[in-house]
XYZ file of C-alpha atoms in Angstrom:
710
model
C -67.122 -152.632 -29.440
C -65.385 -156.061 -29.597
C -63.321 -155.371 -26.472
C -66.451 -154.531 -24.498
C -68.160 -157.666 -25.805
C -65.329 -159.875 -24.499
C -65.431 -158.160 -21.102
C -69.210 -158.392 -20.889
C -69.114 -162.092 -21.780
C -66.739 -162.880 -18.912
C -68.797 -160.909 -16.409
C -72.013 -162.618 -17.515
C -70.420 -166.084 -17.334
C -68.968 -165.380 -13.884
C -72.316 -164.196 -12.532
C -74.038 -167.263 -13.921
C -71.381 -169.631 -12.485
C -71.612 -168.105 -9.017
C -75.404 -168.113 -8.932
C -75.727 -171.673 -7.638
C -72.751 -171.601 -5.274
C -73.117 -171.314 -1.520
C -71.766 -167.841 -0.827
C -70.325 -168.625 2.608
C -68.447 -171.672 1.332
C -67.144 -169.800 -1.717
C -66.040 -166.794 0.318
C -64.179 -169.022 2.765
C -62.334 -170.877 -0.004
C -61.307 -167.775 -1.956
C -60.451 -165.674 1.097
C -58.724 -168.309 3.245
C -57.733 -171.474 1.346
C -56.853 -170.390 -2.187
C -54.413 -167.638 -1.051
C -52.372 -170.285 0.820
C -52.127 -172.428 -2.306
C -51.424 -169.461 -4.557
C -48.673 -167.958 -2.406
C -46.924 -171.212 -1.501
C -47.627 -173.725 -4.273
C -48.500 -172.118 -7.594
C -44.968 -170.915 -8.345
C -43.885 -174.515 -8.974
C -47.256 -176.216 -9.373
C -49.346 -173.727 -11.370
C -49.026 -173.812 -15.128
C -45.611 -175.264 -14.377
C -45.919 -178.907 -13.277
C -42.816 -179.464 -11.178
C -42.654 -183.101 -10.064
C -45.466 -183.882 -12.472
C -47.947 -182.089 -10.216
C -50.212 -179.070 -10.657
C -52.351 -177.529 -7.915
C -54.140 -174.710 -9.722
C -57.479 -176.517 -10.049
C -59.405 -179.228 -8.218
C -59.049 -181.672 -11.111
C -55.272 -181.220 -11.158
C -54.929 -181.477 -7.367
C -56.749 -184.836 -7.301
C -54.106 -186.385 -9.556
C -50.827 -187.950 -8.497
C -47.440 -186.517 -9.345
C -44.149 -188.367 -9.439
C -44.782 -189.551 -5.862
C -47.720 -191.628 -7.228
C -49.841 -190.528 -4.236
C -52.782 -188.183 -4.778
C -51.956 -184.644 -3.729
C -55.495 -184.202 -2.416
C -57.787 -187.052 -1.324
C -61.196 -185.445 -0.659
C -62.412 -186.248 2.840
C -59.105 -187.770 3.944
C -56.284 -185.346 4.870
C -54.071 -188.230 6.087
C -54.109 -189.796 2.603
C -53.285 -186.497 0.916
C -49.664 -186.080 -0.173
C -50.091 -182.290 0.052
C -50.617 -182.485 3.816
C -47.827 -185.039 4.280
C -45.313 -182.847 2.479
C -46.145 -179.658 4.347
C -46.123 -181.431 7.746
C -42.908 -183.454 7.391
C -39.800 -182.505 9.378
C -37.570 -183.942 6.626
C -36.175 -180.815 4.936
C -35.433 -182.754 1.755
C -39.174 -183.480 1.361
C -40.891 -180.539 3.030
C -42.911 -178.109 0.960
C -42.624 -175.279 0.239
C -38.914 -175.961 -0.330
C -37.702 -172.469 0.613
C -38.598 -169.975 3.293
C -40.443 -170.739 6.488
C -42.726 -173.793 6.789
C -46.442 -173.121 6.720
C -47.891 -171.927 9.996
C -50.018 -174.331 12.038
C -53.163 -172.265 11.338
C -52.544 -172.478 7.582
C -52.089 -176.260 7.721
C -55.272 -176.584 9.748
C -57.213 -174.598 7.107
C -55.957 -176.901 4.342
C -56.817 -180.004 6.369
C -60.327 -178.737 7.061
C -60.794 -177.918 3.390
C -59.762 -181.430 2.329
C -61.834 -183.039 5.082
C -64.938 -181.185 3.914
C -64.497 -182.499 0.361
C -61.871 -180.205 -1.174
C -64.488 -178.281 -3.134
C -63.211 -175.579 -5.486
C -66.222 -173.277 -5.961
C -66.408 -170.378 -8.381
C -65.688 -166.992 -6.801
C -68.747 -165.480 -5.101
C -70.101 -162.532 -7.040
C -72.889 -160.057 -6.624
C -73.879 -157.922 -9.611
C -72.634 -154.928 -7.626
C -69.137 -156.478 -7.489
C -68.809 -156.318 -11.272
C -70.960 -153.304 -12.048
C -69.497 -151.121 -14.776
C -67.994 -147.828 -13.709
C -69.590 -144.808 -15.414
C -67.993 -143.334 -18.510
C -65.778 -140.300 -18.009
C -67.184 -136.936 -18.934
C -65.724 -135.329 -22.049
C -63.200 -133.141 -20.223
C -61.796 -136.035 -18.187
C -61.634 -138.281 -21.254
C -59.830 -135.585 -23.208
C -57.189 -135.206 -20.505
C -56.722 -138.974 -20.148
C -56.396 -139.703 -23.852
C -53.953 -136.830 -24.420
C -51.739 -138.030 -21.579
C -51.900 -141.643 -22.773
C -50.971 -140.800 -26.353
C -48.810 -137.678 -26.545
C -47.794 -137.605 -22.873
C -49.050 -134.103 -22.036
C -52.493 -132.611 -21.345
C -54.243 -130.588 -24.048
C -53.188 -126.971 -24.258
C -55.811 -124.375 -23.442
C -56.324 -123.710 -27.142
C -56.644 -127.434 -27.945
C -59.103 -127.910 -25.074
C -61.332 -125.080 -26.283
C -61.083 -126.357 -29.851
C -62.533 -129.706 -28.800
C -64.976 -128.658 -26.080
C -65.700 -125.007 -26.830
C -66.220 -122.117 -24.464
C -68.728 -122.234 -21.638
C -71.230 -120.305 -23.741
C -70.639 -122.426 -26.867
C -69.974 -125.906 -25.482
C -69.394 -128.742 -27.971
C -70.078 -132.453 -27.743
C -66.770 -134.267 -28.012
C -66.265 -136.671 -30.914
C -64.069 -139.165 -29.071
C -63.126 -141.268 -32.074
C -62.021 -138.150 -33.925
C -59.860 -137.126 -30.950
C -58.223 -140.574 -30.861
C -57.569 -140.529 -34.596
C -55.989 -137.096 -34.529
C -53.759 -137.941 -31.571
C -52.560 -141.176 -33.165
C -51.253 -139.094 -36.078
C -49.536 -136.597 -33.767
C -45.719 -136.849 -33.849
C -45.646 -136.291 -30.092
C -46.867 -139.853 -29.615
C -43.268 -140.994 -30.111
C -42.102 -138.609 -27.374
C -44.457 -140.309 -24.936
C -44.020 -143.987 -25.800
C -40.237 -144.004 -26.305
C -39.709 -143.778 -22.516
C -41.491 -147.085 -22.021
C -39.223 -148.913 -24.454
C -36.055 -147.274 -23.119
C -36.911 -148.792 -19.737
C -37.675 -152.258 -21.120
C -34.581 -152.319 -23.322
C -32.286 -151.012 -20.550
C -30.872 -148.048 -22.426
C -28.104 -146.741 -20.184
C -26.004 -144.049 -21.862
C -23.250 -142.452 -19.799
C -22.012 -138.952 -20.512
C -18.330 -139.760 -20.199
C -16.451 -143.019 -19.700
C -18.442 -146.244 -20.073
C -19.585 -147.847 -16.826
C -21.299 -151.132 -16.029
C -23.948 -151.974 -18.637
C -23.593 -148.567 -20.301
C -24.924 -148.453 -23.822
C -24.807 -146.114 -26.747
C -27.802 -143.827 -27.267
C -29.911 -146.209 -29.348
C -32.784 -143.996 -28.123
C -32.654 -142.137 -31.437
C -33.225 -145.339 -33.396
C -36.237 -146.137 -31.208
C -37.585 -142.611 -31.343
C -37.336 -142.326 -35.122
C -38.923 -145.764 -35.560
C -41.898 -144.793 -33.413
C -42.242 -141.376 -35.022
C -42.213 -142.997 -38.471
C -44.856 -145.558 -37.367
C -42.526 -148.372 -38.364
C -44.186 -151.780 -38.107
C -43.187 -153.298 -34.791
C -41.846 -156.545 -36.224
C -39.508 -154.474 -38.397
C -38.485 -152.283 -35.452
C -37.603 -155.367 -33.396
C -35.772 -156.969 -36.323
C -33.648 -153.867 -36.903
C -32.968 -153.566 -33.188
C -31.829 -157.200 -33.046
C -29.546 -156.763 -36.065
C -27.682 -154.025 -34.131
C -26.389 -152.132 -37.130
C -24.892 -148.674 -37.502
C -22.685 -146.653 -35.193
C -23.013 -147.659 -31.535
C -22.183 -144.127 -30.379
C -24.337 -142.222 -32.875
C -27.834 -143.392 -32.028
C -28.108 -146.454 -34.267
C -29.435 -149.812 -33.133
C -25.809 -150.958 -32.722
C -25.908 -149.228 -29.349
C -28.170 -152.040 -28.177
C -25.202 -154.419 -28.549
C -23.200 -152.533 -25.949
C -22.998 -153.442 -22.272
C -19.687 -152.002 -21.135
C -17.754 -153.639 -18.285
C -20.097 -156.632 -18.491
C -18.561 -160.110 -18.500
C -21.120 -161.361 -21.045
C -22.831 -158.479 -22.863
C -24.915 -160.707 -25.106
C -26.235 -162.684 -22.140
C -27.425 -159.343 -20.765
C -29.116 -158.618 -24.093
C -30.675 -162.091 -24.211
C -32.275 -161.397 -20.831
C -33.634 -158.083 -22.118
C -35.002 -159.523 -25.369
C -36.712 -162.506 -23.720
C -38.319 -160.315 -21.062
C -39.423 -157.484 -23.359
C -40.718 -159.461 -26.338
C -41.482 -162.984 -25.103
C -42.532 -162.613 -21.471
C -39.765 -165.019 -20.434
C -37.723 -164.078 -17.355
C -34.065 -165.133 -17.575
C -32.399 -163.031 -14.888
C -31.549 -166.030 -12.692
C -30.240 -167.972 -15.686
C -27.248 -165.650 -15.932
C -25.457 -167.748 -13.252
C -27.536 -170.953 -12.875
C -30.753 -172.629 -13.984
C -33.850 -170.755 -12.847
C -35.080 -172.346 -9.585
C -38.724 -171.335 -10.068
C -38.934 -171.392 -13.848
C -38.419 -174.026 -16.483
C -35.682 -171.925 -18.124
C -32.067 -172.997 -17.835
C -28.680 -171.363 -18.054
C -28.280 -172.988 -21.447
C -31.423 -171.230 -22.711
C -29.957 -167.804 -21.971
C -26.527 -168.553 -23.405
C -28.096 -170.085 -26.508
C -29.724 -166.697 -27.106
C -26.418 -164.978 -26.347
C -24.662 -167.187 -28.884
C -27.268 -166.389 -31.541
C -26.778 -162.671 -30.937
C -22.975 -163.022 -30.903
C -23.039 -165.187 -34.054
C -20.778 -167.805 -32.477
C -20.621 -170.346 -29.682
C -20.150 -168.954 -26.204
C -19.343 -170.103 -22.689
C -20.433 -168.936 -19.281
C -17.718 -166.581 -17.978
C -16.052 -167.568 -14.722
C -17.420 -164.453 -13.029
C -20.997 -165.602 -13.709
C -20.643 -169.139 -12.354
C -21.913 -170.458 -9.041
C -18.845 -171.709 -7.128
C -18.666 -175.481 -6.685
C -18.274 -174.910 -2.946
C -21.836 -173.592 -2.850
C -23.228 -177.021 -3.758
C -20.886 -178.863 -1.403
C -21.694 -176.662 1.611
C -25.111 -178.113 2.421
C -26.025 -181.596 1.263
C -28.892 -182.158 3.704
C -31.354 -181.640 0.871
C -31.242 -181.211 -2.867
C -30.408 -177.634 -3.787
C -33.036 -175.619 -5.616
C -30.204 -173.982 -7.536
C -28.705 -176.074 -10.290
C -26.111 -175.337 -12.913
C -26.570 -177.959 -15.603
C -23.952 -176.345 -17.856
C -20.479 -177.613 -17.075
C -17.657 -175.084 -16.645
C -16.325 -173.932 -20.023
C -18.930 -176.016 -21.850
C -19.516 -174.323 -25.239
C -23.082 -173.332 -26.066
C -23.945 -173.216 -29.737
C -26.359 -170.695 -31.262
C -29.812 -172.311 -31.093
C -33.464 -171.376 -30.511
C -34.545 -172.591 -27.046
C -38.169 -171.447 -26.911
C -40.081 -173.514 -29.474
C -42.513 -174.833 -26.852
C -43.155 -171.477 -25.178
C -43.640 -169.537 -28.420
C -45.142 -172.094 -30.780
C -42.527 -171.447 -33.480
C -39.766 -173.898 -34.358
C -36.544 -173.227 -36.184
C -36.279 -174.730 -39.642
C -36.889 -174.163 -43.366
C -40.008 -172.077 -42.707
C -37.819 -169.553 -40.903
C -35.221 -169.623 -43.689
C -37.850 -168.218 -46.039
C -38.200 -165.151 -43.802
C -34.488 -164.364 -43.918
C -32.108 -162.645 -46.295
C -29.056 -164.486 -44.923
C -30.026 -167.875 -43.437
C -26.486 -168.413 -42.156
C -26.726 -165.361 -39.864
C -27.806 -166.548 -36.407
C -28.619 -163.002 -35.298
C -31.021 -162.529 -38.183
C -32.430 -165.973 -37.455
C -33.200 -164.976 -33.878
C -34.942 -161.813 -35.107
C -37.005 -163.873 -37.559
C -37.972 -166.423 -34.907
C -39.116 -163.706 -32.508
C -41.126 -161.727 -35.068
C -42.481 -164.651 -37.088
C -46.297 -164.629 -37.368
C -46.179 -168.187 -36.011
C -44.695 -166.842 -32.769
C -47.959 -166.314 -30.947
C -46.193 -165.342 -27.722
C -44.562 -162.264 -29.312
C -47.818 -160.684 -30.494
C -49.624 -161.527 -27.254
C -46.864 -160.079 -25.083
C -46.828 -156.794 -27.004
C -50.601 -156.224 -26.950
C -50.647 -157.189 -23.266
C -48.042 -154.505 -22.596
C -50.128 -151.873 -24.397
C -53.237 -152.983 -22.504
C -51.523 -152.595 -19.153
C -50.185 -149.151 -20.000
C -53.703 -147.946 -20.775
C -55.815 -149.790 -18.180
C -53.374 -150.171 -15.305
C -53.175 -153.995 -15.273
C -52.338 -156.638 -17.836
C -54.543 -159.392 -19.152
C -51.548 -161.479 -18.048
C -49.621 -160.434 -14.925
C -46.763 -159.876 -14.540
C -46.337 -158.670 -18.101
C -42.648 -159.630 -18.291
C -42.893 -163.131 -16.792
C -45.663 -165.338 -18.149
C -44.542 -168.695 -16.780
C -47.170 -170.131 -14.474
C -49.601 -167.314 -15.305
C -52.972 -167.412 -17.026
C -54.764 -164.698 -18.960
C -57.815 -163.145 -17.365
C -59.459 -162.870 -20.806
C -57.737 -165.402 -23.107
C -60.123 -164.850 -26.026
C -59.658 -161.073 -25.835
C -55.877 -161.488 -25.691
C -55.918 -163.764 -28.740
C -58.157 -161.374 -30.665
C -55.959 -158.365 -29.954
C -52.870 -160.362 -30.948
C -54.511 -161.441 -34.204
C -55.498 -157.848 -34.943
C -51.903 -156.790 -34.297
C -50.438 -159.367 -36.703
C -53.081 -158.972 -39.416
C -52.565 -155.198 -39.429
C -48.825 -155.466 -40.073
C -47.777 -155.211 -36.421
C -49.110 -151.670 -36.205
C -48.958 -150.463 -32.602
C -51.342 -147.629 -33.396
C -54.001 -150.047 -34.604
C -54.020 -151.788 -31.216
C -53.965 -148.453 -29.404
C -56.947 -147.313 -31.475
C -58.907 -150.451 -30.556
C -58.290 -149.963 -26.842
C -58.732 -146.191 -26.722
C -62.109 -146.312 -28.487
C -63.550 -148.979 -26.173
C -65.842 -148.203 -23.265
C -63.498 -150.283 -21.094
C -60.808 -147.625 -21.487
C -63.172 -144.675 -21.150
C -64.666 -145.600 -17.772
C -63.877 -143.978 -14.427
C -60.693 -145.346 -12.852
C -61.924 -147.252 -9.838
C -60.938 -150.801 -10.761
C -58.891 -153.233 -8.683
C -57.685 -155.464 -11.489
C -54.005 -155.318 -10.649
C -54.273 -157.171 -7.346
C -57.029 -159.573 -8.428
C -56.250 -163.136 -9.559
C -56.984 -163.816 -13.252
C -60.378 -165.387 -12.554
C -61.518 -162.242 -10.736
C -59.938 -159.679 -13.033
C -62.931 -158.305 -14.955
C -61.897 -154.822 -16.189
C -65.326 -153.367 -15.516
C -63.242 -150.269 -14.741
C -59.598 -149.289 -15.334
C -57.229 -149.121 -12.383
C -56.137 -145.820 -10.883
C -52.859 -144.626 -12.392
C -50.396 -141.930 -11.435
C -48.652 -140.039 -14.204
C -45.167 -141.203 -15.087
C -42.207 -139.044 -14.123
C -41.834 -137.879 -17.720
C -45.524 -136.997 -17.993
C -45.263 -134.884 -14.846
C -42.212 -132.940 -16.039
C -43.558 -132.455 -19.559
C -46.971 -131.440 -18.192
C -45.373 -128.842 -15.917
C -43.799 -127.222 -18.953
C -46.923 -127.538 -21.104
C -49.347 -125.963 -18.627
C -46.991 -123.083 -17.835
C -46.151 -122.531 -21.492
C -42.410 -122.848 -20.849
C -39.926 -124.737 -22.957
C -37.570 -127.189 -21.295
C -34.422 -125.098 -20.760
C -31.343 -126.992 -19.547
C -27.708 -127.408 -20.472
C -26.463 -129.613 -23.287
C -26.120 -133.078 -21.764
C -22.386 -133.555 -22.194
C -19.141 -132.996 -20.333
C -17.084 -132.556 -23.514
C -18.546 -129.613 -25.424
C -15.852 -129.227 -28.071
C -15.493 -132.849 -29.167
C -11.809 -133.114 -28.175
C -12.230 -136.671 -26.921
C -13.026 -139.602 -29.239
C -16.728 -140.347 -29.503
C -16.208 -143.710 -27.792
C -15.131 -141.871 -24.624
C -17.682 -139.084 -24.486
C -21.275 -138.516 -25.389
C -23.609 -135.664 -26.125
C -27.341 -136.166 -25.882
C -28.017 -132.623 -27.022
C -30.376 -130.207 -25.290
C -33.499 -132.079 -24.168
C -36.844 -130.769 -25.333
C -38.847 -133.551 -23.650
C -38.209 -135.402 -20.403
C -37.409 -138.747 -22.067
C -34.228 -137.200 -23.465
C -32.556 -137.089 -20.044
C -29.976 -139.579 -18.822
C -28.041 -140.228 -15.653
C -26.151 -137.021 -14.811
C -23.493 -138.460 -12.535
C -19.895 -138.193 -13.707
C -17.275 -140.809 -12.980
C -16.235 -139.277 -9.648
C -19.287 -137.083 -9.084
C -17.209 -133.929 -9.303
C -19.099 -130.714 -8.445
C -17.218 -128.862 -11.178
C -18.924 -131.101 -13.762
C -22.440 -130.597 -12.424
C -25.299 -129.512 -14.680
C -27.446 -127.399 -12.300
C -30.369 -126.640 -14.617
C -30.621 -130.253 -15.766
C -30.418 -131.366 -12.141
C -33.606 -129.466 -11.242
C -35.474 -131.563 -13.814
C -33.768 -134.817 -12.872
C -34.743 -134.256 -9.222
C -38.427 -134.330 -10.180
C -37.976 -137.311 -12.502
C -36.154 -139.338 -9.859
C -38.684 -138.500 -7.144
C -41.399 -140.092 -9.287
C -39.572 -143.329 -10.079
C -37.415 -142.542 -13.137
C -33.797 -143.620 -13.287
C -31.319 -142.561 -15.929
C -29.093 -145.510 -15.050
C -30.786 -148.709 -16.169
C -28.461 -151.541 -15.172
C -31.114 -154.066 -16.238
C -34.598 -153.910 -17.766
C -36.999 -151.738 -15.808
C -40.163 -153.785 -16.127
C -42.056 -151.691 -13.620
C -41.096 -148.486 -11.877
C -41.567 -147.942 -8.181
C -44.962 -146.258 -7.899
C -45.109 -146.110 -4.114
C -45.848 -142.634 -2.740
C -43.178 -140.941 -0.659
C -42.632 -137.599 1.053
C -40.152 -136.478 -1.572
C -42.829 -136.325 -4.274
C -45.053 -133.582 -2.803
C -41.924 -131.910 -1.481
C -40.220 -131.604 -4.849
C -43.426 -130.352 -6.496
C -44.137 -127.855 -3.731
C -40.643 -126.564 -3.052
C -38.385 -127.777 -5.860
C -36.478 -125.336 -8.027
C -38.232 -126.519 -11.190
C -41.743 -125.797 -9.893
C -40.706 -122.461 -8.410
C -39.157 -121.439 -11.737
C -42.036 -122.568 -13.943
C -44.829 -121.087 -11.791
C -43.172 -117.682 -11.661
C -44.561 -114.912 -13.862
C -41.029 -114.283 -15.068
C -39.710 -111.903 -17.656
C -40.668 -113.119 -21.132
C -42.752 -116.044 -19.866
C -46.147 -117.065 -21.222
C -47.594 -116.999 -17.703
C -46.622 -113.353 -17.342
C -48.102 -112.473 -20.730
C -51.385 -114.214 -19.897
C -51.550 -112.156 -16.690
C -50.932 -108.937 -18.620
C -53.569 -109.777 -21.251
C -56.231 -111.095 -18.838
C -59.645 -109.471 -19.264
C -60.902 -110.216 -15.746
C -60.118 -112.288 -12.653
C -63.012 -114.572 -13.586
C -61.729 -115.194 -17.108
C -58.205 -115.768 -15.778
C -59.491 -118.304 -13.248
C -61.320 -120.233 -15.989
C -58.251 -120.172 -18.215
C -55.887 -121.426 -15.499
C -58.119 -124.368 -14.572
C -58.425 -125.386 -18.216
C -54.665 -125.058 -18.767
C -53.526 -126.915 -15.650
C -56.293 -129.415 -14.807
C -58.077 -129.655 -18.190
C -61.446 -128.796 -16.686
C -63.508 -125.853 -15.585
C -63.509 -124.958 -11.879
C -66.308 -126.032 -9.582
C -68.450 -123.187 -8.175
C -66.536 -123.239 -4.888
C -63.181 -123.250 -6.654
C -64.270 -120.466 -8.971
C -65.341 -118.299 -6.063
C -62.142 -118.860 -4.068
C -59.681 -118.351 -6.918
C -61.381 -115.469 -8.674
C -61.777 -113.665 -5.326
C -58.044 -114.029 -4.662
C -57.118 -112.735 -8.124
C -59.561 -109.833 -7.816
C -57.484 -108.181 -5.089
C -55.411 -105.556 -6.900
C -56.366 -106.845 -10.367
C -57.198 -103.419 -11.807
C -53.871 -101.990 -10.651
C -51.729 -105.034 -11.459
C -49.871 -103.361 -14.361
C -46.945 -101.034 -13.677
C -47.018 -97.813 -15.686
C -44.981 -98.162 -18.852
C -42.653 -95.286 -17.940
C -41.897 -96.961 -14.576
C -41.044 -100.450 -15.875
C -37.405 -101.226 -15.092
C -35.993 -104.304 -16.862
C -33.743 -106.329 -14.544
C -30.006 -106.232 -15.110
C -28.486 -109.412 -16.551
C -25.871 -111.104 -14.345
C -22.331 -111.277 -15.729
C -21.599 -114.241 -17.986
C -19.704 -117.165 -16.474
C -16.882 -119.107 -18.146
C -17.781 -122.539 -19.521
C -16.546 -125.452 -17.410
C -15.801 -128.652 -19.360
C -13.883 -131.872 -18.884
C -10.691 -130.100 -19.955
C -10.740 -127.262 -17.414
C -12.849 -128.682 -14.579
C -9.793 -129.282 -12.360
C -8.768 -125.631 -12.316
C -9.230 -123.872 -8.946
C -12.112 -121.655 -10.099
C -14.143 -124.454 -11.695
C -16.047 -125.349 -8.536
C -16.701 -121.697 -7.721
C -18.126 -121.100 -11.191
C -20.475 -124.065 -10.938
C -21.559 -123.086 -7.425
C -22.435 -119.600 -8.645
C -24.345 -121.103 -11.558
C -26.255 -123.358 -9.155
C -27.068 -120.339 -6.952
C -28.524 -118.522 -9.961
C -30.592 -121.569 -10.921
C -31.999 -121.892 -7.394
C -32.760 -118.172 -7.363
C -34.826 -118.565 -10.524
C -35.574 -116.101 -13.314
C -36.391 -112.458 -12.550
C -40.104 -111.576 -12.354
C -41.775 -109.641 -15.139
C -41.365 -105.945 -14.175
C -44.672 -105.057 -15.878
C -46.616 -106.731 -13.044
C -47.092 -105.137 -9.631
C -45.354 -107.293 -7.011
C -48.190 -107.975 -4.549
C -50.695 -109.031 -7.229
C -48.069 -111.020 -9.147
C -47.281 -113.074 -6.053
C -50.987 -113.885 -5.568
C -51.179 -114.922 -9.222
C -48.107 -117.137 -8.865
C -49.596 -118.717 -5.733
C -52.732 -119.565 -7.720
C -50.701 -121.275 -10.457
C -48.550 -123.044 -7.851
C -51.599 -124.348 -5.996
C -53.074 -125.783 -9.198
C -49.928 -127.717 -10.177
C -49.843 -129.021 -6.602
C -53.485 -130.106 -6.775
C -53.837 -133.878 -6.356
C -55.457 -134.117 -9.806
C -52.342 -132.856 -11.537
C -50.274 -136.022 -11.050
C -53.122 -138.539 -11.415
C -54.775 -139.842 -14.545
C -58.498 -138.979 -14.565
């Protein structure tokens, strides 16, 4: 496979380069010296050459910058400008320019390194350090590839269809699995969440709030479901046509209560599609990037189709620069107050594509600056666009990007530049087909290996991808998987506060009844009134939020918080959603499977396949089947003794127009009590055995494997 060939070539070259290097010297440099340079110098002197100086290689460090003194003079620390600048007490000259000065021990390490010759050896490697992880077995691969494509594990029936029963086991055709999943409409339900985060979709259910947008989610979802070429999807998104409140791409133009909505959108577009971070440029030139305030507002002007100025509320006060003149400020604002910024393309150098007649030929209306921006971003000559997109797909599937961070490429190098270029060329030459790139990655051995890599934290030179990194499921995958394995549909209220449409569509929103987790949004109302709560939807949102999802995206979410916390096991173990879904309730699929079960042994096998996508180990089989065996023969209540539970009385509907009435809070509190109580159990099942059965299901969805990618 081409991907595996690129990875193998890097590993072979690295082993060969390290063969003649003294291991002790190399380990000292990479463990002690290089981290000091990387953490304190590379931000300004990596790929970026602030002051005409780079420090990311020995050859670069030996040169002189604007100071005309060599940064590093091998054997002579006193003649090295690097040492002079980190030792000086003059704050206007000291490096690094912000934060605390280097510690004495760090300076001593750098001096010793220079004194010993400033060697820059290749990283020390043993073959064991880059040994390939073993390939996943068929069951683990099947679970991983389902989750990575359609966002849920295979159903029990799908699992048996691919792998067969224990007595008639099949050998899995992995390429056939990949091909079938890439044609599955559910792939859009999985991948749309990723783009909603990157594009900062932030719909609010009532009055617009800061950075609230229309639900352009439907435009994205339909585009992905229809396998629209990605350059076309981005072009249509950038054109922002249709109704902003009805799910068209015009919703992307919105950023309510924002002093410069198109500056906000310029930040999103540059980050998502070009790997250029412009957040700081909203108020001033970027202190650690080459981007300026003018770059961002040039994009804003192109999107707004007219010249623009920096609003007063986004300017750095003049007093800030006058407060401390002891050294030159890192923060600069090169745009003058009220200086108009014309629509223009600022990223010719970074992207490799220049504005001009060649771009005119790609446009229907050359006078439209918004269309021009779309053409410049999606032009085949824009090598950055295609590389950024394939790098994003790579990270989603292997846990780390070929370039890190994926949203901010300045000063970064690719771990596998030839592989990145090849994937980008494949993307462009196959009409910007996301599925083509997914197919290439999913069918490689690199993707199919056991997840024990440490690529994410490794520098580019030591990022080998001999194994993928460990990944936890996303919040949406966890919620959707809970419903899939229990056979329950997602059952919540319509996501709206105005059910009858009596307010204009610009002042209210309905997102319908979600059928997948990506369809949720922030549930808070403008004053967080209990009478406008949505109790059933809240049980789902609690799980989503515990695992890093936010329905309020004030800015692009480039990476969710993946840190573990106590709330996560708590909400899975004791949350209302888990308790509801793991109950053998009246009319549920779990209850029916219990009624139809042939034996405790068969039921144990079925539950492991449904929930964890694998058969139980011998110890697990013995423990679970023994538990289910107690009372199994007598688990069914005699038909003439089955008593269906009485339905609770219906409650009046609380909406925006009656939520201030005295009873509104009482009604919603009663509804919340019913939700927390959960559905009634299936009366066909004897209580003691049913509770054991529910405990078995509960323990499986709380198994550590459930929330981790194989």
